[in-house]
């Protein structure tokens, strides 16, 4: 990723983000859980996940999925993209051996009352076409070269 | 930590509860580990020059905000740990709703979180619905906000959780 960022004026409703596919392993899940300080056994102990949770294996935890969604959005925006909000809905679990695929579409664009340009996205992560989690995200983008959403504070930041 | 009875709800709506400080300051090592875990190459988190230019110094990925409040797996002398979203468990117990699910979770991001910050969190009950019946059972929906502030009092994030506490159909009471 470079430090060149997408500009707000270059985005339109209906634009699609490039898909991101990733082969999930047990390491993906354990590393993600420990990075999030989530010590619960269903994210590292297969016996516990199978016998206590009734799942087929350990599974990706929610905070790490949030980190995946953030990465997916900022891969697209570049570093000047600043997340405003994200809403998650968990529909199913992601296990070792799955290939998860992130997809995203621009659903709205706008400029708020203090001049901050924003883009709304519908994102999903699927396994074999089965949606596991949805994420609605809104991210601020520079409206022109020299504009930096990260400079906004207080009343000038209305996420 | 106490159960919330139905008569307590009106007086608890909007009230800050369970104010807690993180057990350690925001730190760079976890930022690297998290970025590594999802192969996030955003130079904001890896290149100090980019961080200086874009965010006036290093920041943590915004979605990490709850990481700074997960307690150590073990700590000397500790006998019990407050559960994240304690109000959720208070409502389950107090309203005699043995089952619960979280239907969705929204995070709104405000001031960036930076290595060295000490964050505090507080939980606020925003609403509790009348009794509803869904395919899961009969119970109530509730919305709980978790606010995060830094050591300067700046709001850094608000997480909103919508939960549904319920009794399964045919289940007459709490187990």
PDB file of C-alpha atoms in Angstrom, chain A residues 36-157:
ATOM      1  CA  UNK A  36      -7.276  -8.853  20.247  1.00  0.00           C
ATOM      2  CA  UNK A  37      -6.477 -10.165  23.764  1.00  0.00           C
ATOM      3  CA  UNK A  38      -9.370 -12.587  23.430  1.00  0.00           C
ATOM      4  CA  UNK A  39      -8.344 -15.608  25.481  1.00  0.00           C
ATOM      5  CA  UNK A  40     -11.630 -17.471  25.198  1.00  0.00           C
ATOM      6  CA  UNK A  41     -10.956 -21.129  24.324  1.00  0.00           C
ATOM      7  CA  UNK A  42     -13.278 -21.379  21.318  1.00  0.00           C
ATOM      8  CA  UNK A  43     -10.727 -19.289  19.431  1.00  0.00           C
ATOM      9  CA  UNK A  44      -7.722 -21.540  20.112  1.00  0.00           C
ATOM     10  CA  UNK A  45      -8.886 -24.915  21.489  1.00  0.00           C
ATOM     11  CA  UNK A  46     -10.552 -27.137  18.902  1.00  0.00           C
ATOM     12  CA  UNK A  47     -11.794 -29.671  21.477  1.00  0.00           C
ATOM     13  CA  UNK A  48     -13.549 -26.902  23.384  1.00  0.00           C
ATOM     14  CA  UNK A  49     -15.041 -25.389  20.215  1.00  0.00           C
ATOM     15  CA  UNK A  50     -16.372 -28.748  19.037  1.00  0.00           C
ATOM     16  CA  UNK A  51     -17.567 -30.164  22.340  1.00  0.00           C
ATOM     17  CA  UNK A  52     -18.759 -27.037  24.127  1.00  0.00           C
ATOM     18  CA  UNK A  53     -19.750 -24.670  21.328  1.00  0.00           C
ATOM     19  CA  UNK A  54     -20.921 -27.331  18.932  1.00  0.00           C
ATOM     20  CA  UNK A  55     -18.983 -25.804  16.048  1.00  0.00           C
ATOM     21  CA  UNK A  56     -16.845 -27.797  13.663  1.00  0.00           C
ATOM     22  CA  UNK A  57     -13.604 -26.077  14.696  1.00  0.00           C
ATOM     23  CA  UNK A  58     -12.180 -22.918  16.288  1.00  0.00           C
ATOM     24  CA  UNK A  59     -13.539 -19.783  14.629  1.00  0.00           C
ATOM     25  CA  UNK A  60     -12.551 -16.191  13.889  1.00  0.00           C
ATOM     26  CA  UNK A  61     -13.462 -13.813  16.719  1.00  0.00           C
ATOM     27  CA  UNK A  62     -15.472 -10.627  16.266  1.00  0.00           C
ATOM     28  CA  UNK A  63     -12.782  -8.023  17.127  1.00  0.00           C
ATOM     29  CA  UNK A  64     -10.394  -9.570  14.636  1.00  0.00           C
ATOM     30  CA  UNK A  65     -13.098  -9.531  11.980  1.00  0.00           C
ATOM     31  CA  UNK A  66     -13.390  -5.798  12.653  1.00  0.00           C
ATOM     32  CA  UNK A  67      -9.653  -5.507  12.015  1.00  0.00           C
ATOM     33  CA  UNK A  68     -10.082  -7.407   8.749  1.00  0.00           C
ATOM     34  CA  UNK A  69     -12.879  -5.043   7.642  1.00  0.00           C
ATOM     35  CA  UNK A  70     -10.754  -2.023   8.553  1.00  0.00           C
ATOM     36  CA  UNK A  71      -7.859  -3.382   6.493  1.00  0.00           C
ATOM     37  CA  UNK A  72     -10.209  -4.020   3.560  1.00  0.00           C
ATOM     38  CA  UNK A  73     -11.528  -0.440   3.647  1.00  0.00           C
ATOM     39  CA  UNK A  74      -8.159   1.265   4.036  1.00  0.00           C
ATOM     40  CA  UNK A  75      -6.532  -0.920   1.364  1.00  0.00           C
ATOM     41  CA  UNK A  76      -9.014   0.880  -0.889  1.00  0.00           C
ATOM     42  CA  UNK A  77      -8.817   4.409   0.552  1.00  0.00           C
ATOM     43  CA  UNK A  78      -5.141   4.696   1.446  1.00  0.00           C
ATOM     44  CA  UNK A  79      -3.954   6.210   4.736  1.00  0.00           C
ATOM     45  CA  UNK A  80      -5.900   9.464   4.455  1.00  0.00           C
ATOM     46  CA  UNK A  81      -9.142   7.486   4.608  1.00  0.00           C
ATOM     47  CA  UNK A  82     -10.526   7.879   8.142  1.00  0.00           C
ATOM     48  CA  UNK A  83     -13.204   5.529   9.413  1.00  0.00           C
ATOM     49  CA  UNK A  84     -16.264   7.229  10.834  1.00  0.00           C
ATOM     50  CA  UNK A  85     -18.449   4.278  11.796  1.00  0.00           C
ATOM     51  CA  UNK A  86     -18.955   0.555  11.252  1.00  0.00           C
ATOM     52  CA  UNK A  87     -21.982  -1.650  11.964  1.00  0.00           C
ATOM     53  CA  UNK A  88     -21.526  -5.410  12.050  1.00  0.00           C
ATOM     54  CA  UNK A  89     -23.992  -8.238  11.857  1.00  0.00           C
ATOM     55  CA  UNK A  90     -22.667 -11.725  12.481  1.00  0.00           C
ATOM     56  CA  UNK A  91     -24.461 -14.431  10.539  1.00  0.00           C
ATOM     57  CA  UNK A  92     -22.092 -17.394  10.640  1.00  0.00           C
ATOM     58  CA  UNK A  93     -18.619 -18.523  11.664  1.00  0.00           C
ATOM     59  CA  UNK A  94     -15.340 -18.670   9.750  1.00  0.00           C
ATOM     60  CA  UNK A  95     -13.166 -21.738  10.315  1.00  0.00           C
ATOM     61  CA  UNK A  96      -9.687 -23.026   9.410  1.00  0.00           C
ATOM     62  CA  UNK A  97      -9.733 -24.328   5.854  1.00  0.00           C
ATOM     63  CA  UNK A  98     -12.249 -21.696   4.711  1.00  0.00           C
ATOM     64  CA  UNK A  99     -11.386 -19.226   1.986  1.00  0.00           C
ATOM     65  CA  UNK A 100     -12.990 -15.994   3.085  1.00  0.00           C
ATOM     66  CA  UNK A 101     -13.797 -13.377   0.475  1.00  0.00           C
ATOM     67  CA  UNK A 102     -14.417  -9.711   1.241  1.00  0.00           C
ATOM     68  CA  UNK A 103     -16.594  -7.734  -1.157  1.00  0.00           C
ATOM     69  CA  UNK A 104     -17.663  -4.103  -0.962  1.00  0.00           C
ATOM     70  CA  UNK A 105     -19.883  -1.657  -2.816  1.00  0.00           C
ATOM     71  CA  UNK A 106     -20.280   2.105  -2.490  1.00  0.00           C
ATOM     72  CA  UNK A 107     -23.878   2.809  -1.460  1.00  0.00           C
ATOM     73  CA  UNK A 108     -23.794   6.551  -0.833  1.00  0.00           C
ATOM     74  CA  UNK A 109     -21.485   9.554  -1.021  1.00  0.00           C
ATOM     75  CA  UNK A 110     -21.879  12.936   0.587  1.00  0.00           C
ATOM     76  CA  UNK A 111     -20.321  15.991   2.184  1.00  0.00           C
ATOM     77  CA  UNK A 112     -21.440  16.887   5.686  1.00  0.00           C
ATOM     78  CA  UNK A 113     -22.304  20.331   7.050  1.00  0.00           C
ATOM     79  CA  UNK A 114     -18.677  21.038   7.995  1.00  0.00           C
ATOM     80  CA  UNK A 115     -17.299  20.075   4.587  1.00  0.00           C
ATOM     81  CA  UNK A 116     -16.110  16.564   5.357  1.00  0.00           C
ATOM     82  CA  UNK A 117     -16.488  14.212   2.400  1.00  0.00           C
ATOM     83  CA  UNK A 118     -17.701  10.715   3.252  1.00  0.00           C
ATOM     84  CA  UNK A 119     -18.499   7.472   1.496  1.00  0.00           C
ATOM     85  CA  UNK A 120     -20.850   4.714   2.700  1.00  0.00           C
ATOM     86  CA  UNK A 121     -20.025   1.099   1.938  1.00  0.00           C
ATOM     87  CA  UNK A 122     -21.804  -2.228   2.181  1.00  0.00           C
ATOM     88  CA  UNK A 123     -19.208  -4.912   2.813  1.00  0.00           C
ATOM     89  CA  UNK A 124     -19.513  -8.618   3.384  1.00  0.00           C
ATOM     90  CA  UNK A 125     -17.243 -11.536   4.094  1.00  0.00           C
ATOM     91  CA  UNK A 126     -18.364 -14.822   2.559  1.00  0.00           C
ATOM     92  CA  UNK A 127     -17.227 -18.420   2.401  1.00  0.00           C
ATOM     93  CA  UNK A 128     -18.222 -20.301  -0.748  1.00  0.00           C
ATOM     94  CA  UNK A 129     -20.827 -17.627  -1.421  1.00  0.00           C
ATOM     95  CA  UNK A 130     -22.387 -17.902   2.033  1.00  0.00           C
ATOM     96  CA  UNK A 131     -22.293 -14.508   3.775  1.00  0.00           C
ATOM     97  CA  UNK A 132     -20.810 -14.850   7.281  1.00  0.00           C
ATOM     98  CA  UNK A 133     -20.695 -11.217   8.405  1.00  0.00           C
ATOM     99  CA  UNK A 134     -21.992  -7.966   6.971  1.00  0.00           C
ATOM    100  CA  UNK A 135     -20.495  -4.565   7.687  1.00  0.00           C
ATOM    101  CA  UNK A 136     -21.899  -1.152   6.861  1.00  0.00           C
ATOM    102  CA  UNK A 137     -19.063   1.346   7.002  1.00  0.00           C
ATOM    103  CA  UNK A 138     -18.727   5.070   6.534  1.00  0.00           C
ATOM    104  CA  UNK A 139     -15.298   6.508   5.805  1.00  0.00           C
ATOM    105  CA  UNK A 140     -14.134  10.077   5.315  1.00  0.00           C
ATOM    106  CA  UNK A 141     -11.991  10.848   2.270  1.00  0.00           C
ATOM    107  CA  UNK A 142     -10.048  13.967   1.262  1.00  0.00           C
ATOM    108  CA  UNK A 143     -12.232  16.225  -0.860  1.00  0.00           C
ATOM    109  CA  UNK A 144      -9.158  17.541  -2.675  1.00  0.00           C
ATOM    110  CA  UNK A 145      -5.387  17.251  -2.542  1.00  0.00           C
ATOM    111  CA  UNK A 146      -4.305  18.922   0.684  1.00  0.00           C
ATOM    112  CA  UNK A 147      -7.512  18.058   2.550  1.00  0.00           C
ATOM    113  CA  UNK A 148      -6.877  15.644   5.408  1.00  0.00           C
ATOM    114  CA  UNK A 149      -9.832  14.135   7.328  1.00  0.00           C
ATOM    115  CA  UNK A 150      -7.473  13.286  10.197  1.00  0.00           C
ATOM    116  CA  UNK A 151      -7.015  17.019  10.885  1.00  0.00           C
ATOM    117  CA  UNK A 152     -10.652  17.285  11.917  1.00  0.00           C
ATOM    118  CA  UNK A 153     -11.389  17.549  15.635  1.00  0.00           C
ATOM    119  CA  UNK A 154     -14.266  18.518  17.891  1.00  0.00           C
ATOM    120  CA  UNK A 155     -17.199  20.054  16.008  1.00  0.00           C
ATOM    121  CA  UNK A 156     -15.397  19.616  12.698  1.00  0.00           C
ATOM    122  CA  UNK A 157     -15.558  15.821  13.024  1.00  0.00           C
TER     123      UNK A 157
END
